[in-house]
CSV table of C-alpha atoms in Angstrom, one decimal:
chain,number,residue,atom,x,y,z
A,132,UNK,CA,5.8,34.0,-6.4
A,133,UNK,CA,4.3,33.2,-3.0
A,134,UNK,CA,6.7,30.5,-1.4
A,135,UNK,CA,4.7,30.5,1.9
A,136,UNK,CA,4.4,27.3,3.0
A,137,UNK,CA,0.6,26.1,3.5
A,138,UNK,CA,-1.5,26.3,6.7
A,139,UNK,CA,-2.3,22.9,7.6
A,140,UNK,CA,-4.5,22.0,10.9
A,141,UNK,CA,-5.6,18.1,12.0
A,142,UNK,CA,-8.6,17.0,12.8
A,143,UNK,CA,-7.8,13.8,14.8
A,144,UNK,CA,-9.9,11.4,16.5
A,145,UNK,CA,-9.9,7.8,17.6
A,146,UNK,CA,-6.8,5.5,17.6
A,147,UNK,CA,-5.9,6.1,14.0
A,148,UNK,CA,-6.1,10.1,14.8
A,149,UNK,CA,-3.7,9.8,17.0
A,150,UNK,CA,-1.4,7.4,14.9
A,151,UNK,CA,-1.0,9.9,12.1
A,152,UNK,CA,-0.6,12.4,14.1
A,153,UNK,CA,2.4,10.9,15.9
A,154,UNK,CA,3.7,9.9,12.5
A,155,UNK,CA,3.4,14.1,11.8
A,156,UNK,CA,5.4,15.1,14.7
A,157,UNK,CA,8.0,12.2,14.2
A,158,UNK,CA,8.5,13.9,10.7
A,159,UNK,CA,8.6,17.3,12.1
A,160,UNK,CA,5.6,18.7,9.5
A,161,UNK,CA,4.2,22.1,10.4
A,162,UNK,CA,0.6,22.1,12.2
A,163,UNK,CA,-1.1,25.4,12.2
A,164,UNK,CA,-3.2,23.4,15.2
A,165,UNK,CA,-4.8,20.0,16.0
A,166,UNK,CA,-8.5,20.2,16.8
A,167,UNK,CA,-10.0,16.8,18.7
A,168,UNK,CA,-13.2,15.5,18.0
A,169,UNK,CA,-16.7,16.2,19.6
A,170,UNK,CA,-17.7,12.5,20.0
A,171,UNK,CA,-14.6,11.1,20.6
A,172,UNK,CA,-15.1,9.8,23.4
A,173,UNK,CA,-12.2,7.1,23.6
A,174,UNK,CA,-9.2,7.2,25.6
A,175,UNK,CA,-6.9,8.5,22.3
A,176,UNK,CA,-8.8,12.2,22.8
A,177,UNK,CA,-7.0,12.8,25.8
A,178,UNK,CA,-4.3,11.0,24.4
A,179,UNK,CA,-3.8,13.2,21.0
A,180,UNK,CA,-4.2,16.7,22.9
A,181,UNK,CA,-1.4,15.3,26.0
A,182,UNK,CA,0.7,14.4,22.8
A,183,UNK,CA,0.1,18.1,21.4
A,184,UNK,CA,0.5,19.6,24.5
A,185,UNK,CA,4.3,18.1,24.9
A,186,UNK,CA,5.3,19.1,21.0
A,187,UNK,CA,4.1,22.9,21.8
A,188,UNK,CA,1.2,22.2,18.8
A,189,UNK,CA,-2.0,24.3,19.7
A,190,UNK,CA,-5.4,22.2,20.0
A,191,UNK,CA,-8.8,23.3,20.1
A,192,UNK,CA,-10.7,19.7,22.2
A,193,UNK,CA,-13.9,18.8,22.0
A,194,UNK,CA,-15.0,20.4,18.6
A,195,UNK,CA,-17.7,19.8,16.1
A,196,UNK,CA,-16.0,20.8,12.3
A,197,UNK,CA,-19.3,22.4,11.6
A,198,UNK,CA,-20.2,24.9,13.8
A,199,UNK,CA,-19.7,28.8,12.9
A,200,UNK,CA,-17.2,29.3,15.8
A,201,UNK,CA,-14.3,26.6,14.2
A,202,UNK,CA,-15.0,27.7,10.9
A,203,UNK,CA,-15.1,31.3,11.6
A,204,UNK,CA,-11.1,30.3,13.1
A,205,UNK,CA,-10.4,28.5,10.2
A,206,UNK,CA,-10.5,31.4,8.1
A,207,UNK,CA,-8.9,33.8,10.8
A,208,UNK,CA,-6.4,31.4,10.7
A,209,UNK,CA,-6.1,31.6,6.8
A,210,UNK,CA,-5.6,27.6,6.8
A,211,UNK,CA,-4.8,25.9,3.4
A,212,UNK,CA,-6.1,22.5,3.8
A,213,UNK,CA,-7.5,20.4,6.6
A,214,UNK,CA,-6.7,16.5,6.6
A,215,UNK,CA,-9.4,14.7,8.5
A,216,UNK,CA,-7.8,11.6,10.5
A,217,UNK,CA,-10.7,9.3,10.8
A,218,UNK,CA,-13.1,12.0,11.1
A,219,UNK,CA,-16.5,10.6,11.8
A,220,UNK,CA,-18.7,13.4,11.1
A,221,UNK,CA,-19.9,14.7,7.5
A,222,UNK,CA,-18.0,18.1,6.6
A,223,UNK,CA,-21.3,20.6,5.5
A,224,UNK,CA,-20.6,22.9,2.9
A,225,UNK,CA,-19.6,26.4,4.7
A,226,UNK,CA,-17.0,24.6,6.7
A,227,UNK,CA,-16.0,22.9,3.4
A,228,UNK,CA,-16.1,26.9,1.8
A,229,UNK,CA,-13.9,28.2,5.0
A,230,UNK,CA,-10.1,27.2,3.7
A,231,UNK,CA,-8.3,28.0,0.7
A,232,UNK,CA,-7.2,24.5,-1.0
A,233,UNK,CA,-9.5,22.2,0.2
A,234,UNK,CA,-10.1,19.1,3.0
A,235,UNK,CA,-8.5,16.0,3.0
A,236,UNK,CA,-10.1,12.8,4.0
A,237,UNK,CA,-8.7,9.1,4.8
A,238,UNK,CA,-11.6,6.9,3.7
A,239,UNK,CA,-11.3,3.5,4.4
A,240,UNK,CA,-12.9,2.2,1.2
A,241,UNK,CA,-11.8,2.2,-2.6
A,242,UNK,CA,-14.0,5.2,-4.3
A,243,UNK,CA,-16.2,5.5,-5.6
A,244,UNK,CA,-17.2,2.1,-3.8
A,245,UNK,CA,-18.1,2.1,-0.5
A,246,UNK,CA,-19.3,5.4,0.1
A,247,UNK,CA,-19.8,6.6,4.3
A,248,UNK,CA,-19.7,4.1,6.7
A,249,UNK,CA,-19.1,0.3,6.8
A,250,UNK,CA,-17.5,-0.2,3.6
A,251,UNK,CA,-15.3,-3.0,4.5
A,252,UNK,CA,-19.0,-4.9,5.3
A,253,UNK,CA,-20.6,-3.1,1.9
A,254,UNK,CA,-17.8,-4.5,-0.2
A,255,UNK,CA,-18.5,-8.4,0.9
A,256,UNK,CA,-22.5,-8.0,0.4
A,257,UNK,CA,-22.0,-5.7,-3.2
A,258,UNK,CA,-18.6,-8.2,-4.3
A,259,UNK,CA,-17.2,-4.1,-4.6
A,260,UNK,CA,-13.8,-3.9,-5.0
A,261,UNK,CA,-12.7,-2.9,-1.7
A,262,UNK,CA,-9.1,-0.5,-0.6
A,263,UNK,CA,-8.3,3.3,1.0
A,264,UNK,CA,-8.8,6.4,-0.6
A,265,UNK,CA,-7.2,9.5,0.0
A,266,UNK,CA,-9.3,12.8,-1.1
A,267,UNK,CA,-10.9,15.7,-1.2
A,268,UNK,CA,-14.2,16.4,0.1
A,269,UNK,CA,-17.2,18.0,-1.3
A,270,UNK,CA,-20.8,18.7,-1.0
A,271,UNK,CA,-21.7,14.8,-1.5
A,272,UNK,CA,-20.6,11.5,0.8
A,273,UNK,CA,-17.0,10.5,-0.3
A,274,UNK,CA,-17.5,12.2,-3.5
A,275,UNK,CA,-14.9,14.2,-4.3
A,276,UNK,CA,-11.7,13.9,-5.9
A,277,UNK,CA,-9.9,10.9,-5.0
A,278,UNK,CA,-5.9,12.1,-4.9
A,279,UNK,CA,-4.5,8.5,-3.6
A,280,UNK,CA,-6.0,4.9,-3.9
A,281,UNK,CA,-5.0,1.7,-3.0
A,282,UNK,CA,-6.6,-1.6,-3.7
A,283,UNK,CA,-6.8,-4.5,-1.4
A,284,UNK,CA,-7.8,-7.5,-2.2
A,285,UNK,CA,-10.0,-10.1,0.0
A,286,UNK,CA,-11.2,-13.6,0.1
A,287,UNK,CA,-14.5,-15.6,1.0
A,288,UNK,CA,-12.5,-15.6,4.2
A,289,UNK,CA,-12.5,-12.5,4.7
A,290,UNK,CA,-15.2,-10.7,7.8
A,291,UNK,CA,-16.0,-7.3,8.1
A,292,UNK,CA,-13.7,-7.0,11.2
A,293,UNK,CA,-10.5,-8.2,9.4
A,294,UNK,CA,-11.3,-5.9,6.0
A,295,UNK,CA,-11.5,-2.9,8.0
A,296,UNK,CA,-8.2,-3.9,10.5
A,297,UNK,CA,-6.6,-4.1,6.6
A,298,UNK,CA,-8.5,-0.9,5.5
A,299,UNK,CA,-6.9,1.5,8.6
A,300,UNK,CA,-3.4,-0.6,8.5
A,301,UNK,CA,-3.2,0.5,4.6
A,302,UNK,CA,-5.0,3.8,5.1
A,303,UNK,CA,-2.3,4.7,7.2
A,304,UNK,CA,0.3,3.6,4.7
A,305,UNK,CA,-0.8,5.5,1.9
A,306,UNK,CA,-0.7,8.7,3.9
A,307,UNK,CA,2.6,7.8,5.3
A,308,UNK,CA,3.8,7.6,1.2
């Protein structure tokens, strides 16, 4: 019986990148690497790879998930399972094909509502239940196995802005579980 434990890297960007990823180091889990986003262009990608850079984790900047060079090191790496930490771009099938287990996304949105972007605003024009998911990715948008839900609930009160400040706080939660 293999007792390895799994290779796990982080794709991090924006604000809530770097909050899990702080939350990660505080609980001492094993990064194989961190890998910063492309188009993040905010002040948290320097931010997450300073942060990495103090807690000896390797980081690749800059990268786009897709192209052959990060998937070609995924699978030199042998990693498990990648968890996307608000992840803005859509993970293409050979990437998805280049681990073992499978990807991990934080979607701020209760699946199957509110697939891609905006949900928060999708939920008040649809009257869609609205919440976080926590799953894995596949071929489609938000389509795969949903591992970890949680429903919030909202009022006519309720603006696009304040769902989605409720939808990272409780995204964050659920992974913090």
């Amino acid at each position: 019986m293999d007792t390895a434990k799994p290779r796990i890297c982080l794709l991090s960007a924006f604000k809530q990148g770097y909050e899990l990823l702080c939350y990660i180091i505080e609980k001492k889990y094993s990064l194989s690497f961190v890998a910063t986003c492309h188009c993040d262009d905010s002040e948290f990608e320097e931010q997450i790879s300073d942060l990495c850079e103090r807690s000896k984790i390797r980081t690749f900047r800059k990268i786009n998930a897709n192209e052959r060079d990060f998937t070609k090191t995924l699978r030199e790496e042998r990693i498990d399972v990648v968890i996307l930490a608000w992840w803005p771009d859509i993970i293409k099938k050979e990437a998805i094909k280049s681990v073992k287990i499978g990807w991990l996304n934080l979607h701020p949105s209760y699946l199957p509502y509110g697939r891609g972007k905006h949900a928060y605003f999708w939920s008040i024009i649809e009257k869609t239940p609205f919440g976080v998911s926590i799953h894995f990715i596949d071929e489609g948008v938000d389509t795969g196995k949903v591992l970890f839900q949680r429903r919030i609930p909202f009022s006519i009160e309720d603006t696009g802005e304040s769902l989605y400040k409720k939808g990272v706080k409780e995204v964050i939660k659920l992974f913090k579980i």
